[in-house]
Coordinates of C-alpha atoms in Angstrom, one line a residue:
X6 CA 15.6 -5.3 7.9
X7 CA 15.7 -6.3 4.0
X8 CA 14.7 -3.8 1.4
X9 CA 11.0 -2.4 2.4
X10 CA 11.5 -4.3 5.8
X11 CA 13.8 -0.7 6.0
X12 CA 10.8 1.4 5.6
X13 CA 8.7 -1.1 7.6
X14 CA 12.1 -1.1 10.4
X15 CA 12.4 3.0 10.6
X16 CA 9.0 3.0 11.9
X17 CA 9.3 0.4 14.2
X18 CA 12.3 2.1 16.1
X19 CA 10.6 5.8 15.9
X20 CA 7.9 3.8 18.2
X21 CA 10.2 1.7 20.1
X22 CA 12.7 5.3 21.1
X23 CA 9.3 6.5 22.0
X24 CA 8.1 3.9 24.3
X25 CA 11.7 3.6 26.1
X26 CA 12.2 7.4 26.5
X27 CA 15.0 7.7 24.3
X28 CA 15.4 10.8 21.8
X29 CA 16.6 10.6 17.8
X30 CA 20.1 10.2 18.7
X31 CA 19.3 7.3 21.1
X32 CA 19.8 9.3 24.8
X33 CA 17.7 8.6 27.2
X34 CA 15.3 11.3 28.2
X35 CA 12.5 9.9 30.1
X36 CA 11.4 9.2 33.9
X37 CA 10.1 5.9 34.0
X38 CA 12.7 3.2 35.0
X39 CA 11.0 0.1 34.0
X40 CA 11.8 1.9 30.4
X41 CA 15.4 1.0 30.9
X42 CA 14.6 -2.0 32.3
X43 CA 15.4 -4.5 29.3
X44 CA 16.2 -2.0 26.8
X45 CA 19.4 -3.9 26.4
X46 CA 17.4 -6.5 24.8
X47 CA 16.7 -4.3 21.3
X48 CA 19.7 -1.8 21.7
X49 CA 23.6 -1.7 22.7
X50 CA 24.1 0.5 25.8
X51 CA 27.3 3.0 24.4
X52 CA 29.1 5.0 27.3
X53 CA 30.7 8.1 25.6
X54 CA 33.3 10.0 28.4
X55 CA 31.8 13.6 29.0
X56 CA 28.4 12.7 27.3
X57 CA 25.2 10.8 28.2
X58 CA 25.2 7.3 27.3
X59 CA 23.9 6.2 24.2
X60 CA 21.4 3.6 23.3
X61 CA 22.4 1.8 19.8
X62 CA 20.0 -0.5 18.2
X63 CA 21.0 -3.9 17.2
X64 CA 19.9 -3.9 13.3
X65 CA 21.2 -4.1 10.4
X66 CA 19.6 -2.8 7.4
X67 CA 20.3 -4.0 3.9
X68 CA 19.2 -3.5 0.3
X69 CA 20.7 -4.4 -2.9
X70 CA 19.3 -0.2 -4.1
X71 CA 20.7 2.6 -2.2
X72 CA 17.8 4.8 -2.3
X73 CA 15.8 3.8 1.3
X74 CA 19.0 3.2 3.0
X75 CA 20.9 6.6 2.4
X76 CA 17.2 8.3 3.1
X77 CA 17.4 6.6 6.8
X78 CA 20.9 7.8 6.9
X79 CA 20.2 11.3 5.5
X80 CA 17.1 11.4 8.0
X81 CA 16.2 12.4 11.6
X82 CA 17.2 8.5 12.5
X83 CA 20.6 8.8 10.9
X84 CA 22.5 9.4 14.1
X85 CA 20.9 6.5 16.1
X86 CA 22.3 3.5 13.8
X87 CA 25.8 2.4 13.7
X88 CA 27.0 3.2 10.2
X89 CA 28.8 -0.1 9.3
X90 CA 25.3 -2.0 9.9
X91 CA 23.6 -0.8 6.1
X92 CA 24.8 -2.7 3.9
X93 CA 23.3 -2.2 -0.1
X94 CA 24.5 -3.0 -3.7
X95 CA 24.4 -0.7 -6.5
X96 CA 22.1 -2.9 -9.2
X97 CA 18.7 -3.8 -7.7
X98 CA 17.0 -7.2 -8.0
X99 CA 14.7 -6.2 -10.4
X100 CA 11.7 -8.0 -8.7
X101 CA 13.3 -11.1 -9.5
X102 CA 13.7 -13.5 -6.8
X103 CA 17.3 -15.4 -8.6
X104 CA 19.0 -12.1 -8.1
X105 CA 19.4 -11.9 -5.0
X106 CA 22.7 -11.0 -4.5
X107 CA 24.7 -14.0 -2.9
X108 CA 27.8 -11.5 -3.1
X109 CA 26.9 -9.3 -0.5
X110 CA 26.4 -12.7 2.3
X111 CA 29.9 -12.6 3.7
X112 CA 30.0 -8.5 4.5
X113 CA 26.1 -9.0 5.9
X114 CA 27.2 -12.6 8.4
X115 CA 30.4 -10.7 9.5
X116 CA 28.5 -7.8 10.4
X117 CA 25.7 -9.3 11.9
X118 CA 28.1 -12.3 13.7
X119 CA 29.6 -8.9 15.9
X120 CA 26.0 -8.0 16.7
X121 CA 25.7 -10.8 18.4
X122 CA 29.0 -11.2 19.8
X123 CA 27.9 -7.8 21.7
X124 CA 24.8 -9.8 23.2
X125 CA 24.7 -11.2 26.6
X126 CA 22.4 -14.5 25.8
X127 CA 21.5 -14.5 22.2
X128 CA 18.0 -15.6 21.6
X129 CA 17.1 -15.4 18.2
X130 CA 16.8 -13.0 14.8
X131 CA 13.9 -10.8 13.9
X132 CA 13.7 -10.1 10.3
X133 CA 11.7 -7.6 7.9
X134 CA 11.2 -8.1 4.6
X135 CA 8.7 -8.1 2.1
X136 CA 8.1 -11.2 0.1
X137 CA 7.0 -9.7 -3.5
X138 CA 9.7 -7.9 -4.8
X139 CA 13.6 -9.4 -5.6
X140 CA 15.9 -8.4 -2.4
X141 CA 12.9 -8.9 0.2
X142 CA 12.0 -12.3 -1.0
X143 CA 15.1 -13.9 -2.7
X144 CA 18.0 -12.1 -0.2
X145 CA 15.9 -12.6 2.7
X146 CA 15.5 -16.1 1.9
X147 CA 18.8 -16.6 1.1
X148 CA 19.8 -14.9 4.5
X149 CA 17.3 -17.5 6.3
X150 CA 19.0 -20.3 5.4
X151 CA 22.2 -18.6 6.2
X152 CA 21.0 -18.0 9.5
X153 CA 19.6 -21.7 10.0
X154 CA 23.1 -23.1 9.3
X155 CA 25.2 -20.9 11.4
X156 CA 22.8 -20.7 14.3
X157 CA 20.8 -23.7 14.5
X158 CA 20.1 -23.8 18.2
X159 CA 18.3 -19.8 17.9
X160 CA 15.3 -18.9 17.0
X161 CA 14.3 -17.0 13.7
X162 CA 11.4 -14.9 13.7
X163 CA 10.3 -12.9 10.5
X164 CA 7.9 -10.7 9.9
X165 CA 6.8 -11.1 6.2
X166 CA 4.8 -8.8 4.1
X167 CA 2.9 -11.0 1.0
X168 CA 1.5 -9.6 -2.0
X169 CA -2.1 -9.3 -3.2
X170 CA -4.0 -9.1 -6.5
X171 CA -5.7 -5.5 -5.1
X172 CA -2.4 -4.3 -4.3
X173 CA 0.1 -5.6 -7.2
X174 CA 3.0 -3.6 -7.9
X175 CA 4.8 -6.3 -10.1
X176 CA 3.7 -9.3 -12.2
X177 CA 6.2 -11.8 -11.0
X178 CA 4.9 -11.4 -7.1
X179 CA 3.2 -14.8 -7.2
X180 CA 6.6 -16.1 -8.5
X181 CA 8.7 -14.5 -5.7
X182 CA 6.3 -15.1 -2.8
X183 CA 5.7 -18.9 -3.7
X184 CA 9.2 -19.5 -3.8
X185 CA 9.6 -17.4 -0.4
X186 CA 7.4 -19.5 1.2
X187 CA 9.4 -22.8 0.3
X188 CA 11.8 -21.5 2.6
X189 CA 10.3 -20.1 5.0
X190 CA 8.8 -23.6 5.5
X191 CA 12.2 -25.0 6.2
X192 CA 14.2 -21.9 7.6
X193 CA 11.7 -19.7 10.0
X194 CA 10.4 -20.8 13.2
X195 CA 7.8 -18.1 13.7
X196 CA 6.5 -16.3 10.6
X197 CA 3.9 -13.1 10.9
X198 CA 1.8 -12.9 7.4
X199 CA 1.1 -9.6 7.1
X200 CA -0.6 -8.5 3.7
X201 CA -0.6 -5.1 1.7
X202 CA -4.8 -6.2 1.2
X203 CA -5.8 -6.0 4.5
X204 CA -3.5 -3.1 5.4
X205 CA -5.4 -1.0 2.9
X206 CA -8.8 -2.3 4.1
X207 CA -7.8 -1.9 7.8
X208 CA -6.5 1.8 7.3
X209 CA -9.7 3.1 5.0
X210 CA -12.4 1.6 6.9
X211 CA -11.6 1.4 10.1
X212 CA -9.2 4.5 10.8
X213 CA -10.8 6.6 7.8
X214 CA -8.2 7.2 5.8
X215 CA -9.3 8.0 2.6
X216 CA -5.7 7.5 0.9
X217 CA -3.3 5.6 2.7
X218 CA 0.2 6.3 2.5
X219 CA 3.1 3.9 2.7
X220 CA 3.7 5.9 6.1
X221 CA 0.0 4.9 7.4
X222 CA 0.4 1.3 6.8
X223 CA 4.1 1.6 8.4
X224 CA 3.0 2.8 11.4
X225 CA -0.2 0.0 11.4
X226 CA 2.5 -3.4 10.8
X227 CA 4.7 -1.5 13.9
X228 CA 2.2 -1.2 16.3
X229 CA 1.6 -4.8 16.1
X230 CA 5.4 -5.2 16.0
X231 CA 5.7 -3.4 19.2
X232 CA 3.4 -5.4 20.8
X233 CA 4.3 -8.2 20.1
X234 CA 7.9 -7.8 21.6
X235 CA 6.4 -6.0 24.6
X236 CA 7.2 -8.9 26.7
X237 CA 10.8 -9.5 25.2
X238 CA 11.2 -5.2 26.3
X239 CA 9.6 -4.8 29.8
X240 CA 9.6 -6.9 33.1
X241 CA 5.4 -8.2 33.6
X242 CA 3.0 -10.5 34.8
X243 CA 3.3 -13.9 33.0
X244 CA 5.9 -12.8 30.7
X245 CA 7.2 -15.0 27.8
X246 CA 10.2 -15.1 25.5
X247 CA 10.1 -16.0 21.8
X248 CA 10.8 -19.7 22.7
X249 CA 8.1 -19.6 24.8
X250 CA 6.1 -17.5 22.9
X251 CA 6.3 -20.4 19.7
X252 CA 6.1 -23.3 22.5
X253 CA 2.4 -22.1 23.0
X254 CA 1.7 -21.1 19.7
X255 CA 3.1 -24.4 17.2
X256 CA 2.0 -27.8 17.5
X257 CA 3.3 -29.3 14.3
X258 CA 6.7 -27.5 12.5
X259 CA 5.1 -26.5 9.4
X260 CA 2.1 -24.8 10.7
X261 CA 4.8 -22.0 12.1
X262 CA 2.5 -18.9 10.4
X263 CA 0.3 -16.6 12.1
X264 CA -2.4 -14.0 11.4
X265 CA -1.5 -10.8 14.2
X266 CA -4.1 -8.5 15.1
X267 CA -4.2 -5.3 17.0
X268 CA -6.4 -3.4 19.0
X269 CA -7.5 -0.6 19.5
X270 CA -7.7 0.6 15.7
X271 CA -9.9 3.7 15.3
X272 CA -10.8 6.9 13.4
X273 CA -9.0 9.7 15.3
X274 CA -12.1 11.7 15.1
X275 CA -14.2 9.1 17.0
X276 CA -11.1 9.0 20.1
X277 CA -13.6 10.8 22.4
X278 CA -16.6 8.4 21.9
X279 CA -14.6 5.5 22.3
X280 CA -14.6 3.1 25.3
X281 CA -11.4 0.4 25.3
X282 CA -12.2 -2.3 28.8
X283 CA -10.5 -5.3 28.3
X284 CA -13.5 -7.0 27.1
X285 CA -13.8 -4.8 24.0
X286 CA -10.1 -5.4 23.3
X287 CA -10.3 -8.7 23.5
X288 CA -13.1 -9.3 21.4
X289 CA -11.3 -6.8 19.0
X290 CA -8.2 -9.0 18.1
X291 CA -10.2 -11.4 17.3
X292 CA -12.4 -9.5 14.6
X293 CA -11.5 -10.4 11.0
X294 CA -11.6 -6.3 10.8
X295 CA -8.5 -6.0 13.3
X296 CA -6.2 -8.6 11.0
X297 CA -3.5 -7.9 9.9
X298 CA -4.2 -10.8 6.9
X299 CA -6.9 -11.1 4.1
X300 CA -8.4 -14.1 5.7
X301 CA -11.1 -14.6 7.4
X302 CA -11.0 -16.6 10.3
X303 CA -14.4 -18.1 10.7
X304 CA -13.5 -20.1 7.2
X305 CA -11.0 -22.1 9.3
X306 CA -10.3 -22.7 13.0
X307 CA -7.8 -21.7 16.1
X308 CA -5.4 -24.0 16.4
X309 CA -3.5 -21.9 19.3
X310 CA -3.9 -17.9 20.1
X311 CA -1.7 -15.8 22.3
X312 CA -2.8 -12.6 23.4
X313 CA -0.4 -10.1 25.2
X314 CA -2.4 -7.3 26.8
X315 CA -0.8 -3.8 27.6
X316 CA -1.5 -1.1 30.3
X317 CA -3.1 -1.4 33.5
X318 CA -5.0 -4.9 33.3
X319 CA -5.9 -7.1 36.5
X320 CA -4.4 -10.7 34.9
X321 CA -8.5 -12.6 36.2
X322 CA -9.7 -9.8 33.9
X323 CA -8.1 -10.7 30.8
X324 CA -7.9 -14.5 31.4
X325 CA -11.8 -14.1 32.0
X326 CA -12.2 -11.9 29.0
X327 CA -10.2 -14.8 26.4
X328 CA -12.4 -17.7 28.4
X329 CA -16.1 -15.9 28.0
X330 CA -14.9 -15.3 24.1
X331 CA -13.8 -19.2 23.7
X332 CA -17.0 -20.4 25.5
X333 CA -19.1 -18.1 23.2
X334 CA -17.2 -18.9 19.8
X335 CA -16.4 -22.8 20.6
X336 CA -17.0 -24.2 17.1
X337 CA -13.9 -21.5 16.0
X338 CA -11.3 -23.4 18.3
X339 CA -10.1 -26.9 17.9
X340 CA -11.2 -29.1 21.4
X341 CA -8.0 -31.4 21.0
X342 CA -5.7 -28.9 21.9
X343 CA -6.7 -27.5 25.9
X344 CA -6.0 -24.2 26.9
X345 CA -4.9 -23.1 23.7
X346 CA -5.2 -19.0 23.8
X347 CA -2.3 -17.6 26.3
X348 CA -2.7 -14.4 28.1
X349 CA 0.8 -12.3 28.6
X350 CA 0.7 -8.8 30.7
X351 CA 2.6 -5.5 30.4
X352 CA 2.2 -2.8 32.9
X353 CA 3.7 0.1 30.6
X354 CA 1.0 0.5 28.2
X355 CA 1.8 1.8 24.4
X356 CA 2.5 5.6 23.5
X357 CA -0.9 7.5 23.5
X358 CA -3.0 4.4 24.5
X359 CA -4.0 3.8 28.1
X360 CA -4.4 0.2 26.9
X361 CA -4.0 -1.8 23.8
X362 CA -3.9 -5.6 23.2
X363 CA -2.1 -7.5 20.7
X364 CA -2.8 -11.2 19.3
X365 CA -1.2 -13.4 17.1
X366 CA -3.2 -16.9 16.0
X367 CA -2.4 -19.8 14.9
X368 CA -5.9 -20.5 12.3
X369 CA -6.3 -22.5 9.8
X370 CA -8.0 -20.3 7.3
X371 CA -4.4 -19.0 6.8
X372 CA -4.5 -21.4 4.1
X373 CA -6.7 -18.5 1.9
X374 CA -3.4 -17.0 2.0
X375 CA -1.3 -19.4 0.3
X376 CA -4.1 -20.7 -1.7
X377 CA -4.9 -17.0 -3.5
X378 CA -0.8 -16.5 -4.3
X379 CA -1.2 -20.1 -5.2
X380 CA -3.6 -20.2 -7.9
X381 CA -1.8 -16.9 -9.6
X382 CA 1.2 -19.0 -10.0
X383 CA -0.5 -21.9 -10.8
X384 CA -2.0 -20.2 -13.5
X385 CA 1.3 -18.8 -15.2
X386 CA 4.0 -21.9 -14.4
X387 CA 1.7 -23.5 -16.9
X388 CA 2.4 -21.9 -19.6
X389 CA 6.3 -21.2 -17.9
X390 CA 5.5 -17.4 -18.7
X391 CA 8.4 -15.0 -17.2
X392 CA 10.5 -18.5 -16.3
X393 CA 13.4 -17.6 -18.8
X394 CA 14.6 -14.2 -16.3
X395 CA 14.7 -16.7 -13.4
X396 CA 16.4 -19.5 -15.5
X397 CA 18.9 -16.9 -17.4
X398 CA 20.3 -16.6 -13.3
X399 CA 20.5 -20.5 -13.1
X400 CA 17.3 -21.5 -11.7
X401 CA 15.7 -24.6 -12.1
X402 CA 11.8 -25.2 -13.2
X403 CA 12.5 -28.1 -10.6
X404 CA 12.3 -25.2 -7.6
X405 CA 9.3 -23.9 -9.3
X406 CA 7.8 -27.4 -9.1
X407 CA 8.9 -28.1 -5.4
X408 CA 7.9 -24.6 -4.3
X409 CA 4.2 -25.6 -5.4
X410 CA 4.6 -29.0 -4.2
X411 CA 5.7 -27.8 -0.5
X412 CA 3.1 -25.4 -0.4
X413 CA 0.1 -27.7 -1.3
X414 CA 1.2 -29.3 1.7
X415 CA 1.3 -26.9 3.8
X416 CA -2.0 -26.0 2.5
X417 CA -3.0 -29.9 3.0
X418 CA -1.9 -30.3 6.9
X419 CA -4.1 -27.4 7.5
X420 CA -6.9 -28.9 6.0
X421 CA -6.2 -32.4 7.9
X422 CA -5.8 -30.1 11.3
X423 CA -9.2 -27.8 10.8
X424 CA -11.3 -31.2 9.8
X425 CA -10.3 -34.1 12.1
X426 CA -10.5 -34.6 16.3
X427 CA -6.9 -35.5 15.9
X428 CA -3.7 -35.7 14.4
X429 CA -0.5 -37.7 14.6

């Protein structure tokens, strides 16, 4: 968890203790043993003599500012992490994406090479960070690549927040994220685009909340997080991994991002007039409304979908549910690729929900994404405005110009995949 990744991270784990029964200090305290199950896949099992055992989660949360880190330690969370896994400088990154402090690499490898030591068959890395600000984008890039060399054989997963023109908190974010993306080309295997545009859309008009906190849209980015690694956390009908989770999901290297959606998203108000069959959820994740994204997927087309349902679902239901949708919406999925929407099942269904579904998709029309940060730093590289405080850290223009380069095309393989039968 890099920088707001930690804000992002501290909700994640308040739902995931909640989900396996286990209380702030990480004891376990509920009745349901399929919630101890797998826990050991997210968490270190400590046994303390005289006490109950103790559930430790493998993280490690860094930032090159103190501030969010000693506010997780100072909170009710405090207890639960180990206290050698935050690691944070004293000077900031000042949004820029050249400052990300290559210092710190060493203390962060060591402590996360005896998180994994503790593990019984690594798998991969899971990492938070946002792309528009300095630590998020140019530490958690840094750290990628770090990652890539030392473990080449595991998978890397990262959950990455981009900016957007509604929601701008600083005018170097096209910058930052472009030059993000250049590595998360080459460095991630699985990348979740989550954006602070559709956040704020998804929170005012569909749950009704007339100001959104940080808190709201938190909670909204780790509900599809949970999801997502419900069938990494609990035993269920056709289960996958990550690897096979990105087997189904990737057909060509590059095209590695994904729009994730969630259902169901509601006004609390409405709960009581609300009916949730699988039907409805699965038409759900596949409304632009639901996306975690600003895209909007009937600009481009599916590629390759999975869909991981949660609760009590009959497995005919769901896989009938995702085949009615694809007959009915054909033109939106690609005929060359057969079968290309997976169905995964998981018995224990989410806190407060008696079902939910989550999706993540493989589309096209992600290219909106890259093309709208794309044009913004288009648009200032021209005239090299704000260059000289990424050059003063001993940047190149020529990583400005590759950055562009590699993500026109990205942008251009999409295009190729959403307009022809084929491709080689």
């Amino acid at each position: 968890m890099i920088s707001a990744g930690n804000q992002v991270g501290e909700s994640f784990w308040r739902m995931i203790l909640a989900e396996h029964g286990l209380d702030e200090d990480g004891h376990y305290k509920g009745n349901d043993p399929l919630q101890l199950a797998r826990v050991g896949v997210f968490f270190t099992e400590v046994e303390l003599p005289g006490l109950p055992n103790k559930y430790v989660p493998r993280s490690v949360q860094i930032d090159l500012e103190e501030g969010v880190c000693d506010r997780i330690r100072s909170g009710p969370l405090g207890g639960l992490f180990r206290p050698d896994t935050f690691v944070t400088g004293s000077t900031g990154a000042g949004n820029n994406w050249a400052k990300g402090c290559a210092e710190l690499m060493d203390n962060i490898l060591e402590i996360v090479r005896k998180q994994t030591e503790a593990t019984d068959a690594l798998q991969g890395f899971q990492v938070l960070h946002s792309l528009g600000g300095g630590t998020g984008a140019g530490l958690g890039s840094l750290l990628l690549s770090k990652f890539r060399e030392e473990y080449p054989d595991r998978m890397i997963s990262t959950y990455s927040i981009l900016p957007s023109p509604k929601v701008s908190e600083t005018v170097v974010e096209p910058y930052n994220a472009l030059l993000s993306v250049h590595q998360l080309v080459e460095n991630s295997d699985m990348t979740m685009c989550i954006d602070n545009e559709a956040l704020y859309d998804l929170t005012q008009r569909t749950m009704k909340v007339k100001a959104p906190s940080f808190d709201d849209l938190n909670n909204v980015v780790s509900q599809v997080m949970c999801g997502v690694s419900t069938s990494l956390r609990f035993p269920g009908q056709l289960n996958g991994d990550l690897r096979k989770l990105a087997m189904n999901l990737i057909p060509f290297p590059r095209l590695h991002f994904l729009m994730p959606s969630y259902a169901p998203f509601y006004d609390p108000k409405s709960r009581a007039y609300m009916r949730w069959n699988v039907k409805d959820l699965t038409s759900a994740v596949f409304d632009r409304s639901n996306l975690l994204v600003a895209c909007d997927p009937r600009f481009g087309r599916y590629l390759t979908a999975a869909t991981i349902f949660r609760g009590n679902v009959a497995s005919q239901e769901a896989e009938q549910a995702v085949l009615d949708l694809q007959r009915k919406n054909s033109a939106q999925f690609v005929e060359w690729i057969p079968d290309n929407v997976s169905v995964s099942l998981c018995s224990v269904p989410p806190t407060g929900h008696p079902q939910a579904a989550t999706c993540l998709a493989n589309s096209t029309s992600v290219q909106e994404l890259f093309k709208r940060t794309l044009t913004q730093f288009a648009a200032m590289f021209k005239r090299r405005a704000f260059l000289h405080w990424y050059t003063g850290e001993g940047m190149d223009t020529m990583e400005f110009s590759e950055a562009e380069s590699n993500t026109q095309d990205l942008m251009y393989v999409a295009l190729v995949c959403d307009s022809v039968p084929g491709v080689g």
